[in-house]
PDB file of C-alpha atoms in Angstrom:
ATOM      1  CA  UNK A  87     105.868 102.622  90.368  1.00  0.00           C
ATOM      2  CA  UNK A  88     102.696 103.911  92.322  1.00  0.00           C
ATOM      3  CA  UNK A  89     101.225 101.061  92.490  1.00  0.00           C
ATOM      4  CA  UNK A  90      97.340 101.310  92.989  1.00  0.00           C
ATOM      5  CA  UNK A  91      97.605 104.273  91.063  1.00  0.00           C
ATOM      6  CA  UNK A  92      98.638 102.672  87.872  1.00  0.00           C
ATOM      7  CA  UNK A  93      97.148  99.684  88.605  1.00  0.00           C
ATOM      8  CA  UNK A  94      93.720 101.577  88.119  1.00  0.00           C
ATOM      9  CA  UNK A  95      93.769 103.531  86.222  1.00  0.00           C
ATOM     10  CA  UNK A  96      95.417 100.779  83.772  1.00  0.00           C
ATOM     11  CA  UNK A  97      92.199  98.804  84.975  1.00  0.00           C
ATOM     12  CA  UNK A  98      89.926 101.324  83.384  1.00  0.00           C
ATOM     13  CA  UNK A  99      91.600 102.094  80.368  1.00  0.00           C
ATOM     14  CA  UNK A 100      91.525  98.444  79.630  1.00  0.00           C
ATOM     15  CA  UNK A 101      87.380  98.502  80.327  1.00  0.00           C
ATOM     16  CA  UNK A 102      87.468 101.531  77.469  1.00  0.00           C
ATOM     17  CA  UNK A 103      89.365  99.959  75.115  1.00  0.00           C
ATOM     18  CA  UNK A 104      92.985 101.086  75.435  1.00  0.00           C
ATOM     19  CA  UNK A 105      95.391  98.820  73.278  1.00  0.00           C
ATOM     20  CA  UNK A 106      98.108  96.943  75.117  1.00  0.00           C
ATOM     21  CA  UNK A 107     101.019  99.389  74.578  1.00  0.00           C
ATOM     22  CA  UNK A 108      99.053 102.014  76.604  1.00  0.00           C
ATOM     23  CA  UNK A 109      98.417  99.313  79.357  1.00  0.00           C
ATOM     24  CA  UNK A 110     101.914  98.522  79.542  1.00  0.00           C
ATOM     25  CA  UNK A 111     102.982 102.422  79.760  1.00  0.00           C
ATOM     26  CA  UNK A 112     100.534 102.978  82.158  1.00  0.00           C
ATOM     27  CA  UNK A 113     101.766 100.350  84.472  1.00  0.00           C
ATOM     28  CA  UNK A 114     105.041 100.951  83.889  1.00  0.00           C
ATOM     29  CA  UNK A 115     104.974 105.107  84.638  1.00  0.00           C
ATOM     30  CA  UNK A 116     107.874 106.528  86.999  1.00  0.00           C
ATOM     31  CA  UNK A 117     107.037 109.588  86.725  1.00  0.00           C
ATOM     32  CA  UNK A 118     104.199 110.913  89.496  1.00  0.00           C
ATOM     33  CA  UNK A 119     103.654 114.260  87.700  1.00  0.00           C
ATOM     34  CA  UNK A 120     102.449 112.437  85.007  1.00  0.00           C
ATOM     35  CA  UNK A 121      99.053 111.418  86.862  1.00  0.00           C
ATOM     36  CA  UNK A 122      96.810 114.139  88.181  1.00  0.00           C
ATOM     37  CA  UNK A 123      93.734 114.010  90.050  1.00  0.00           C
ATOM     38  CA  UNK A 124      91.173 116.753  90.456  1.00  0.00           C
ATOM     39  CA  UNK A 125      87.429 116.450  92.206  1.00  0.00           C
ATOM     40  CA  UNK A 126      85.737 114.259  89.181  1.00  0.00           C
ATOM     41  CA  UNK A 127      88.904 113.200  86.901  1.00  0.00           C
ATOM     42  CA  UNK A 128      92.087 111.657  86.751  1.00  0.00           C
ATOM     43  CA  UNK A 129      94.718 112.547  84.074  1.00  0.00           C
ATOM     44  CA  UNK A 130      97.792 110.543  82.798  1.00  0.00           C
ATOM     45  CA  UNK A 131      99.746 112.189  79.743  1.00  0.00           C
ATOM     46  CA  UNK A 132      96.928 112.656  77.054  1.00  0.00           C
ATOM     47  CA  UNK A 133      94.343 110.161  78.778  1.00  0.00           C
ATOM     48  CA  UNK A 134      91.140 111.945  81.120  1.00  0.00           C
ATOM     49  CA  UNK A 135      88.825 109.527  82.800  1.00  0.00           C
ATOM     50  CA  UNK A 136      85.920 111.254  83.869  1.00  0.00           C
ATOM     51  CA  UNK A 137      83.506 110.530  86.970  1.00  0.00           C
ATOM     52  CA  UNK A 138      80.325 111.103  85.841  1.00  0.00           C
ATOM     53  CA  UNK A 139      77.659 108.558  86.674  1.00  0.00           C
ATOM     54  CA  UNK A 140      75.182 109.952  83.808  1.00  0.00           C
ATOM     55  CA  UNK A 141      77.520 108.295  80.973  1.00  0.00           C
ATOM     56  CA  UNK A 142      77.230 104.795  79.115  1.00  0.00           C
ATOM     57  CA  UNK A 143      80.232 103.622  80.445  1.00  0.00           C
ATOM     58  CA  UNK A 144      78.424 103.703  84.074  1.00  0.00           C
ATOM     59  CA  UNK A 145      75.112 102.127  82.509  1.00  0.00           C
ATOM     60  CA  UNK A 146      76.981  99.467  81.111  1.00  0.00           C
ATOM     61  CA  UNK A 147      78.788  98.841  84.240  1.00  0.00           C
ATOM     62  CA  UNK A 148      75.275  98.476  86.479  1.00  0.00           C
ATOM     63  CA  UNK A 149      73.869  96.272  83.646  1.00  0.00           C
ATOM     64  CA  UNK A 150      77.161  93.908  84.181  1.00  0.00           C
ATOM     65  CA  UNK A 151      76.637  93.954  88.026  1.00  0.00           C
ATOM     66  CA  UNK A 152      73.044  93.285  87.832  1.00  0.00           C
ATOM     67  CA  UNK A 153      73.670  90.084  85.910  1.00  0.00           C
ATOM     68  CA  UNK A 154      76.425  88.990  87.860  1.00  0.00           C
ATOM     69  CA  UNK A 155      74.286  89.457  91.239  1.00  0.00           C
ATOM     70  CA  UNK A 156      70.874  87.903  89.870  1.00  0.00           C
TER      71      UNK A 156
END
């Protein structure tokens, strides 16, 4: 329904593991209330992704860029 919105934040719930029923609600979402963005995280129903460089997630994401670009 919002397009890039769901389409990303689907995108990184995928990375982190989400099963495909969550996916599929994500992408599928009518409802815009349902996301919500502050400064350093975005919210959908019961799911937080948070910005924070400092964290595995980010770690494992430069280690997969690194080989990529090598």
């Amino acid at each position: 329904m919002h397009g890039f919105v769901n389409l990303f934040l689907a995108g990184a719930l995928a990375y982190f593991g989400a099963d495909e029923q969550a996916l599929v609600r994500t992408l599928e979402e009518q409802d815009a209330a349902a996301f919500r963005a502050e400064d350093d995280v975005i919210r959908w129903h019961n799911n937080t992704m948070i910005a924070d460089p400092d964290r595995a997630g980010a770690e494992r994401v430069r280690e997969q860029l690194r080989v990529v670009f090598v």
